[in-house]
PDB file of C-alpha atoms in Angstrom:
ATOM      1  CA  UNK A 481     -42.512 -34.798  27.395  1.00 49.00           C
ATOM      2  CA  UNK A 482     -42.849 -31.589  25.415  1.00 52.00           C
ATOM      3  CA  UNK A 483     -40.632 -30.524  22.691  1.00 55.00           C
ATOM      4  CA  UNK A 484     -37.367 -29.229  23.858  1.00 55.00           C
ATOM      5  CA  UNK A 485     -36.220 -25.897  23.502  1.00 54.00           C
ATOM      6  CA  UNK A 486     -34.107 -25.465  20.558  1.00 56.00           C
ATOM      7  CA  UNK A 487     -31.630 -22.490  21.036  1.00 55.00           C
ATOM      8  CA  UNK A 488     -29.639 -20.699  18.171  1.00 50.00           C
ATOM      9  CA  UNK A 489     -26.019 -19.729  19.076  1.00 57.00           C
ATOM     10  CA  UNK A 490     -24.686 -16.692  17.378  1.00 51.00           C
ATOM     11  CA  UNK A 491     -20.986 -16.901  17.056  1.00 50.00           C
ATOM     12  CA  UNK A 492     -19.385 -14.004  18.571  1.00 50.00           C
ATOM     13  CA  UNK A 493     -17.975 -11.236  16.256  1.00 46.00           C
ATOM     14  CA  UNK A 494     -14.173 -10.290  16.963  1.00 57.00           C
ATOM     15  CA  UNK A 495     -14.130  -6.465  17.338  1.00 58.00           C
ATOM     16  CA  UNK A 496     -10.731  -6.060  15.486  1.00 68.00           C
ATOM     17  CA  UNK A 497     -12.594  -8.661  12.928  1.00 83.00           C
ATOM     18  CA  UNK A 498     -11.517  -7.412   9.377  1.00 92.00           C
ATOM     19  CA  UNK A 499     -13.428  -7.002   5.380  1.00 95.00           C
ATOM     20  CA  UNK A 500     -12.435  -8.275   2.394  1.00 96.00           C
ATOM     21  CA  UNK A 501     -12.713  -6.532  -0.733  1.00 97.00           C
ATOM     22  CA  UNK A 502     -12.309  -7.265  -3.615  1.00 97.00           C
ATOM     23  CA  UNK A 503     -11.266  -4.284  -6.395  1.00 96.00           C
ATOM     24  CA  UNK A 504     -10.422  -4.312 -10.234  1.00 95.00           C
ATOM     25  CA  UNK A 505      -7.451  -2.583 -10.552  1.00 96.00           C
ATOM     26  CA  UNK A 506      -5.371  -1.600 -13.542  1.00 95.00           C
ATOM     27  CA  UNK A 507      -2.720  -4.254 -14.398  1.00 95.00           C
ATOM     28  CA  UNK A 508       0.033  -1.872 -13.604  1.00 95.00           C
ATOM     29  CA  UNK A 509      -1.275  -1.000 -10.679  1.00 96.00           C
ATOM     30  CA  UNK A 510      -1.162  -4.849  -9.544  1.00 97.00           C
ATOM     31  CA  UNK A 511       2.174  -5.260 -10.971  1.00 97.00           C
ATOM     32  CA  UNK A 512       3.402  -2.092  -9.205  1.00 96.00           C
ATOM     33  CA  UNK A 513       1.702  -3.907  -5.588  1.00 97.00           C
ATOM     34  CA  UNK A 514       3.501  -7.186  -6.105  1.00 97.00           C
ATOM     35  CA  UNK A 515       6.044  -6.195  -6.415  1.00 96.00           C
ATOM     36  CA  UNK A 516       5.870  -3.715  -3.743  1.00 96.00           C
ATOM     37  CA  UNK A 517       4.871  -7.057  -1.792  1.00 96.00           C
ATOM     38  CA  UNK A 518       7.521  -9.048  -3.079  1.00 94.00           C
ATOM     39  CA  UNK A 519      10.877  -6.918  -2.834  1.00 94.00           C
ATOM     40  CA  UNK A 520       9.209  -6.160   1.400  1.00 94.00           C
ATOM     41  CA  UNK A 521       8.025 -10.197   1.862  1.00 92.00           C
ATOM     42  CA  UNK A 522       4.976  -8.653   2.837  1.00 94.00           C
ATOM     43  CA  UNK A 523       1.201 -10.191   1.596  1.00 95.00           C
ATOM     44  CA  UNK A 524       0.045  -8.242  -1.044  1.00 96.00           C
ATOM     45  CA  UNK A 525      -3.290  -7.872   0.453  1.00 96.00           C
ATOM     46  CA  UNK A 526      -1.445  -5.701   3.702  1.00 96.00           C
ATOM     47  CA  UNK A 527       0.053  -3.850   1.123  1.00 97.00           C
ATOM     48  CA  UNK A 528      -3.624  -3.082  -0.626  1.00 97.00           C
ATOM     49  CA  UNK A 529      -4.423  -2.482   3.182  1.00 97.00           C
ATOM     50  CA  UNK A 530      -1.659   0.252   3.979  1.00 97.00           C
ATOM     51  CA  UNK A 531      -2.172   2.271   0.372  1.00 97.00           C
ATOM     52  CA  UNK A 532      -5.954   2.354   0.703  1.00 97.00           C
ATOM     53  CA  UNK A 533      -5.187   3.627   4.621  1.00 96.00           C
ATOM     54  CA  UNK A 534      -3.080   6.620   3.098  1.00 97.00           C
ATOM     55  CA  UNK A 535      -5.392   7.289   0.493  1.00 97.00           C
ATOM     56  CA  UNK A 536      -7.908   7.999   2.890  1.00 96.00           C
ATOM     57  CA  UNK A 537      -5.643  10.717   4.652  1.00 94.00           C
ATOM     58  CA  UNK A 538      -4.416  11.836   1.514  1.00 96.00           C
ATOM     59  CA  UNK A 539      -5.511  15.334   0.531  1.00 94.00           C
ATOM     60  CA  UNK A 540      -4.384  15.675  -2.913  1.00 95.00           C
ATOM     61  CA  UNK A 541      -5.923  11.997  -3.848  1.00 96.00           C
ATOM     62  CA  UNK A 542      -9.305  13.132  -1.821  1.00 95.00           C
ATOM     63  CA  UNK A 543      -9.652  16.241  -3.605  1.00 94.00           C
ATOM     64  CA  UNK A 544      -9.130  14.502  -7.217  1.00 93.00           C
ATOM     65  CA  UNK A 545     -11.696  11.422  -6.112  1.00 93.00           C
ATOM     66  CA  UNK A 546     -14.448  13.843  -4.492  1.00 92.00           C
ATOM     67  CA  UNK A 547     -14.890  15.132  -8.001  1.00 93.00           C
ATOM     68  CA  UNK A 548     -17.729  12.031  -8.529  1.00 95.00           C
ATOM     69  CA  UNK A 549     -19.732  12.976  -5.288  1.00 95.00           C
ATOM     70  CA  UNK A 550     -23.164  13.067  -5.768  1.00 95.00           C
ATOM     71  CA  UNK A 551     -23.779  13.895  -2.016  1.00 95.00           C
ATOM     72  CA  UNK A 552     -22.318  15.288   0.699  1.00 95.00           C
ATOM     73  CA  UNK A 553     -19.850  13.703   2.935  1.00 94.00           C
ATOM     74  CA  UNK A 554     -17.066  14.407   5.582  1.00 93.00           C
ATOM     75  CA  UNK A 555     -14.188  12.689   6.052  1.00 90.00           C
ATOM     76  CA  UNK A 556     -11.271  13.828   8.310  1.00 85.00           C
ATOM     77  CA  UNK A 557     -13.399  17.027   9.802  1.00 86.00           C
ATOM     78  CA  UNK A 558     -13.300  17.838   5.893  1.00 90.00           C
ATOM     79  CA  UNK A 559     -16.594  18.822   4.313  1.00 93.00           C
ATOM     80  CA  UNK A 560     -16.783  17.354   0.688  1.00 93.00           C
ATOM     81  CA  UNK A 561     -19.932  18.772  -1.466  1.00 94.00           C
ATOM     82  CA  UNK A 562     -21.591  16.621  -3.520  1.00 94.00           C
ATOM     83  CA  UNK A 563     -23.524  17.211  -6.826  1.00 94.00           C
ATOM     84  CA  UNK A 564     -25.763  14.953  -8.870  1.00 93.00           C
ATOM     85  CA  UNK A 565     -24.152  16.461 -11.739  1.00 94.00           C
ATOM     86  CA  UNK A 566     -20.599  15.448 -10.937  1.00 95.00           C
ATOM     87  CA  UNK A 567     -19.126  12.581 -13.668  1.00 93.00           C
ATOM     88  CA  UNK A 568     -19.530   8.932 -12.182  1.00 92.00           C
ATOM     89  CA  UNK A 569     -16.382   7.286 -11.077  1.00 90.00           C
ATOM     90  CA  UNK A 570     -18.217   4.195 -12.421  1.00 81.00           C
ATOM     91  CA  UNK A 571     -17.213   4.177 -15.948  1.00 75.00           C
ATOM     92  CA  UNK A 572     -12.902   4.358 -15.913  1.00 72.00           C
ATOM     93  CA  UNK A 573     -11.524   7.136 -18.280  1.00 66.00           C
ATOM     94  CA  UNK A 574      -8.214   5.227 -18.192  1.00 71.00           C
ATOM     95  CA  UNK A 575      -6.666   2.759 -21.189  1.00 69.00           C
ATOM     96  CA  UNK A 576      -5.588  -1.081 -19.779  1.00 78.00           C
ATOM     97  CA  UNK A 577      -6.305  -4.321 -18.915  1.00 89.00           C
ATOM     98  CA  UNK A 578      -7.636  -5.276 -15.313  1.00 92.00           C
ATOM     99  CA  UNK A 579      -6.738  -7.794 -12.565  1.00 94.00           C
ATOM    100  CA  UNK A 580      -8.651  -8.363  -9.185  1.00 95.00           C
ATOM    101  CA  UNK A 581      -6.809  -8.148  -5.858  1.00 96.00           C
ATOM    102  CA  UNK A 582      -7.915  -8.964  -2.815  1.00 96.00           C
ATOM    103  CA  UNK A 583      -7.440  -6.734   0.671  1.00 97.00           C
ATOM    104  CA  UNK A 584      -8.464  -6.752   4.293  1.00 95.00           C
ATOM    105  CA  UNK A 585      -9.789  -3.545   5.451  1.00 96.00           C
ATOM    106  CA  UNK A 586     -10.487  -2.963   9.693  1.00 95.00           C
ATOM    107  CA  UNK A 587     -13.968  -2.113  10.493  1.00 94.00           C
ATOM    108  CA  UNK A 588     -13.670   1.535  10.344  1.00 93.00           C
ATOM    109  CA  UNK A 589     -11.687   1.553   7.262  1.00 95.00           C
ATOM    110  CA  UNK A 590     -15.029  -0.407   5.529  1.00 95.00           C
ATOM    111  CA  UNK A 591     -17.246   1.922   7.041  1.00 95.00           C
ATOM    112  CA  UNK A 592     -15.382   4.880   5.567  1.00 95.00           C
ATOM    113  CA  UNK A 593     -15.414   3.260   2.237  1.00 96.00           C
ATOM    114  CA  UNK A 594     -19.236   1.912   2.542  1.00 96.00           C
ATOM    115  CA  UNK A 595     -20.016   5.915   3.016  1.00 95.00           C
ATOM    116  CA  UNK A 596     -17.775   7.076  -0.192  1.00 95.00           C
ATOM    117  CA  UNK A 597     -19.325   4.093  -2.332  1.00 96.00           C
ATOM    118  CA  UNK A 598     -22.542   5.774  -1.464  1.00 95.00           C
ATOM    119  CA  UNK A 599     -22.091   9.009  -1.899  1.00 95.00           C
ATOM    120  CA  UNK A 600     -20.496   8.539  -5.135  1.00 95.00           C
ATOM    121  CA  UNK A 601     -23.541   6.224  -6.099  1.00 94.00           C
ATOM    122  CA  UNK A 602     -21.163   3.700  -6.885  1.00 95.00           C
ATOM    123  CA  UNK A 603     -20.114  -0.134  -5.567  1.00 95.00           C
ATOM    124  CA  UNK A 604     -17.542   0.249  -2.589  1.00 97.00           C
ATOM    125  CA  UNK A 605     -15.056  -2.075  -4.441  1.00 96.00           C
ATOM    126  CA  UNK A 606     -15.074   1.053  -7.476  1.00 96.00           C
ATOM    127  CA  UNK A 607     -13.918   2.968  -4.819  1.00 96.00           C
ATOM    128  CA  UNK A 608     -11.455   1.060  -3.092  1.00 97.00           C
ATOM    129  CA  UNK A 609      -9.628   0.551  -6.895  1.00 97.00           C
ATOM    130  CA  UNK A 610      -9.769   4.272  -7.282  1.00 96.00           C
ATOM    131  CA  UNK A 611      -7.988   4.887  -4.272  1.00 97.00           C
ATOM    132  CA  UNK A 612      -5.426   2.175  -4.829  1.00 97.00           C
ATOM    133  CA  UNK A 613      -5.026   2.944  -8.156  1.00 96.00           C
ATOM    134  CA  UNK A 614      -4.319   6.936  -6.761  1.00 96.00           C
ATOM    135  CA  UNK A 615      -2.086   5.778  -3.600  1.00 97.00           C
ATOM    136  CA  UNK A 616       0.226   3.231  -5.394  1.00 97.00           C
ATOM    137  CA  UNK A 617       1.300   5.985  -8.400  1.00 95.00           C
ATOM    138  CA  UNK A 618       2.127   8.593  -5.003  1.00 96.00           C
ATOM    139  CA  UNK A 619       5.887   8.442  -4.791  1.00 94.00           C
ATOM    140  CA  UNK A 620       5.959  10.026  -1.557  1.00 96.00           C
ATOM    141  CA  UNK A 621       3.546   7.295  -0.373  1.00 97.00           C
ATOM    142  CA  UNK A 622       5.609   4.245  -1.967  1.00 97.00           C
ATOM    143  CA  UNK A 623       8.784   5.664  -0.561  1.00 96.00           C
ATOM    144  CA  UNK A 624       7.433   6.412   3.082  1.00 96.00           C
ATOM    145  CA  UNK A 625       6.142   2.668   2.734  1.00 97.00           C
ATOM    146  CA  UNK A 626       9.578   1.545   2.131  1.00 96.00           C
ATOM    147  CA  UNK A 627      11.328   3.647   4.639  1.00 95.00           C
ATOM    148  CA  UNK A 628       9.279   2.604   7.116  1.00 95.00           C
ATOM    149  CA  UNK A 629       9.564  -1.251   6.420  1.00 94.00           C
ATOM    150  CA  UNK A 630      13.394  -0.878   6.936  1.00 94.00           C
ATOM    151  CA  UNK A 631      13.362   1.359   9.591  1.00 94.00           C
ATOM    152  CA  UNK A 632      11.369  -1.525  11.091  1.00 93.00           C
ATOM    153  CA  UNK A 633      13.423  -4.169  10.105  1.00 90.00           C
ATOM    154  CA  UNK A 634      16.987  -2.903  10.320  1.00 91.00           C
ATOM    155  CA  UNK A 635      19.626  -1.999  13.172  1.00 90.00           C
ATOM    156  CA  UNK A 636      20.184   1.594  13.824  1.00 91.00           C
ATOM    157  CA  UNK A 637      24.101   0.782  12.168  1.00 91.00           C
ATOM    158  CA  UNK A 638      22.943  -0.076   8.763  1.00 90.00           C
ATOM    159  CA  UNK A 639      20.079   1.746   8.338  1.00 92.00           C
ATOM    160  CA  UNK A 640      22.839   4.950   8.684  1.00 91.00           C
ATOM    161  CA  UNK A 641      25.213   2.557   6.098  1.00 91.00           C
ATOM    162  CA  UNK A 642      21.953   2.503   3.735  1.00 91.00           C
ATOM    163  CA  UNK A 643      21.605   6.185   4.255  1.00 92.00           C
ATOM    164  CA  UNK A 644      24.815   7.083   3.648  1.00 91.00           C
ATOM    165  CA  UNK A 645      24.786   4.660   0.624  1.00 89.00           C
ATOM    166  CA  UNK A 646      22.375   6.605  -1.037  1.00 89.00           C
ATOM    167  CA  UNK A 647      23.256   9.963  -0.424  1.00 91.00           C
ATOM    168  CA  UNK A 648      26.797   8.974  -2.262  1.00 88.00           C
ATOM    169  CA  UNK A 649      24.934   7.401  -4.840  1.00 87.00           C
ATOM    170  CA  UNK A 650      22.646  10.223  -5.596  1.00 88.00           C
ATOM    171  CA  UNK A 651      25.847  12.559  -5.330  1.00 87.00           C
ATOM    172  CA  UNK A 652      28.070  10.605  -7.562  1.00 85.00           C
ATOM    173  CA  UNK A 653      25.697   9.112 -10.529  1.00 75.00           C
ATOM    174  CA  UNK A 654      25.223  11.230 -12.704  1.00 67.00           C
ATOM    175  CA  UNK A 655      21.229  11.210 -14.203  1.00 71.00           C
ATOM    176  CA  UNK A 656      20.117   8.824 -11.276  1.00 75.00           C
ATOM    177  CA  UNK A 657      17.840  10.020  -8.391  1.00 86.00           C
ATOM    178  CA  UNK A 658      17.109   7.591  -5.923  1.00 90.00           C
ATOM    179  CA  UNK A 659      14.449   6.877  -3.226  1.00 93.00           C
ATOM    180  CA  UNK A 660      14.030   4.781  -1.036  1.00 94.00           C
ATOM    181  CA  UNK A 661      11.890   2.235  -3.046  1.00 94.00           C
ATOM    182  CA  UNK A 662      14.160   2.285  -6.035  1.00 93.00           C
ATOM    183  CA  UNK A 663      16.976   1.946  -4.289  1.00 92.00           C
ATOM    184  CA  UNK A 664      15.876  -1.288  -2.515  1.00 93.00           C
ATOM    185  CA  UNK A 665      14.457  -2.382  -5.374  1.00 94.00           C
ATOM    186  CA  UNK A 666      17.658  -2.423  -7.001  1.00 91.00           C
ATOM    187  CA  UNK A 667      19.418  -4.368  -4.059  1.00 92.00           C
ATOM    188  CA  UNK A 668      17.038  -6.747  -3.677  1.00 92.00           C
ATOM    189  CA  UNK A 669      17.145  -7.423  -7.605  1.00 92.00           C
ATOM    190  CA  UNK A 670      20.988  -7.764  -7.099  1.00 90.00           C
ATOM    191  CA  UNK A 671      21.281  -9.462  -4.189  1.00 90.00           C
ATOM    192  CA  UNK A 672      19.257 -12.195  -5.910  1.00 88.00           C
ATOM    193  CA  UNK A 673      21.054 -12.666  -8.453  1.00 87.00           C
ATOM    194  CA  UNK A 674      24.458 -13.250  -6.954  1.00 82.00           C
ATOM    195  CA  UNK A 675      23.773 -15.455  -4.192  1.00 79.00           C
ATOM    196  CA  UNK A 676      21.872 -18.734  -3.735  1.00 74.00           C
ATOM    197  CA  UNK A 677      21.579 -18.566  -0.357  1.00 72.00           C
ATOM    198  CA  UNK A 678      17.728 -17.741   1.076  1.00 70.00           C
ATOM    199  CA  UNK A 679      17.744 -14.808   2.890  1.00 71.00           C
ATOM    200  CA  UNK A 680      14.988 -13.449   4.618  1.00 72.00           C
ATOM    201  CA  UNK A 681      14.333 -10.275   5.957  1.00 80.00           C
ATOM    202  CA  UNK A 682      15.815  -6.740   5.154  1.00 86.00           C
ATOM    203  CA  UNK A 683      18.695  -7.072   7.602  1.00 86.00           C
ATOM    204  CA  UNK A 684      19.683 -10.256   5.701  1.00 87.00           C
ATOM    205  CA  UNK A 685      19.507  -8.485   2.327  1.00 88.00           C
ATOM    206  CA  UNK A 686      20.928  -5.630   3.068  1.00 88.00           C
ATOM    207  CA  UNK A 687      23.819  -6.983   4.943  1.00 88.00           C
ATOM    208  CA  UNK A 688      24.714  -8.844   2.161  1.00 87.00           C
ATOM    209  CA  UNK A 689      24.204  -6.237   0.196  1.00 86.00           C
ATOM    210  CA  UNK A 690      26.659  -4.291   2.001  1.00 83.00           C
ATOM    211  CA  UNK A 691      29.442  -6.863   1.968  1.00 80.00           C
ATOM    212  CA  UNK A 692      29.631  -7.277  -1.829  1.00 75.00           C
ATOM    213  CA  UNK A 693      28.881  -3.738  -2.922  1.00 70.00           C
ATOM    214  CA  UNK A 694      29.788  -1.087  -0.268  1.00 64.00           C
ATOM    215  CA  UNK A 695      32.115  -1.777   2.733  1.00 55.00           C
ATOM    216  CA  UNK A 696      35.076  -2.563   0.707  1.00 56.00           C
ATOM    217  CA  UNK A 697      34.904   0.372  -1.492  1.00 51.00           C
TER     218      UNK A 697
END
């Protein structure tokens, strides 16, 4: 008998298959993301996810990060111009110690950041970091990230408690401006450290919350 016929299977690629990468960011940065991640139980590799998302669709961070293109590129119908001339992004102007992170990016996402890596001439985790780095020190992005995690997570009754909450705390404290991210930062941080119970969740937290600090006064 003659040799059989040896047959290579290639595994089948999930469309909505995701990319890691892998960026250097400043420590703060990290320590701003974990904790972003911690105080919304969410992995801190979604949250990488989200900010480098916004980024993307962020004018003001686009504008400051297309100042290293050496060619052209469009992103968002936007025409960026490009210039050989333009300072690398390579070498970091900013003071501090590194980490790594790790995120998951969709297919389209990489390919946006594949193009920007080379039209900046530079490795598409450099770019990634930049944007992270950019998105993460946006308040309005933070807060919006915030909002939206416990507009998610909470009934329609206290999410207008926590509203309400804040508005009288903004009106009454004198020196104090809170958002949305400060101001469940500071729950979370106290609701910690009175109970021993596990919660989990923000209707958990900030029903407790609620109990001890608001409803009775």
């Amino acid at each position: 008998m003659g040799d059989k016929m040896q047959v290579t299977r290639v595994r089948k690629v999930r469309s909505d298959k995701k990319t890691n990468i892998k960026p250097t960011i400043l420590l703060d940065a990290k320590t701003a993301i974990c904790r972003l991640a911690d105080i919304t139980e969410t992995p801190v590799k979604d949250v990488g996810e989200y900010l480098c998302k916004e980024a993307l669709s962020n004018k003001g961070i686009l504008d400051e990060l297309t100042k290293h293109l050496k060619r052209d590129i469009a992103i968002e119908n936007t025409l960026y111009r490009g210039n050989h001339k333009n300072p690398s992004i390579m070498r970091r102007t900013e003071a501090g110690d590194c980490e790594r992170i790790t995120i998951r990016v969709t297919k389209e996402v990489n390919g946006i950041l594949e193009d920007l890596a080379y039209c900046m001439g530079c490795a598409k985790a450099r770019v990634t970091a930049a944007l992270i780095e950019n998105a993460i020190s946006d308040f309005a992005i933070v807060d919006d990230y915030v909002k939206g995690f416990l507009e998610d997570g909470l009934d329609k009754q206290k999410m207008r408690e926590l509203k309400k909450l804040m508005s009288y705390v903004n009106d009454n404290e004198s020196g104090n401006d809170y958002t949305w991210a400060s101001m469940f930062s500071v729950i979370v941080d106290e609701v910690r450290s009175n109970t021993n119970t596990l919660l989990s969740g923000p209707n958990e937290i900030i029903e407790e919350y609620l109990i001890n600090n608001w409803r009775d006064n």
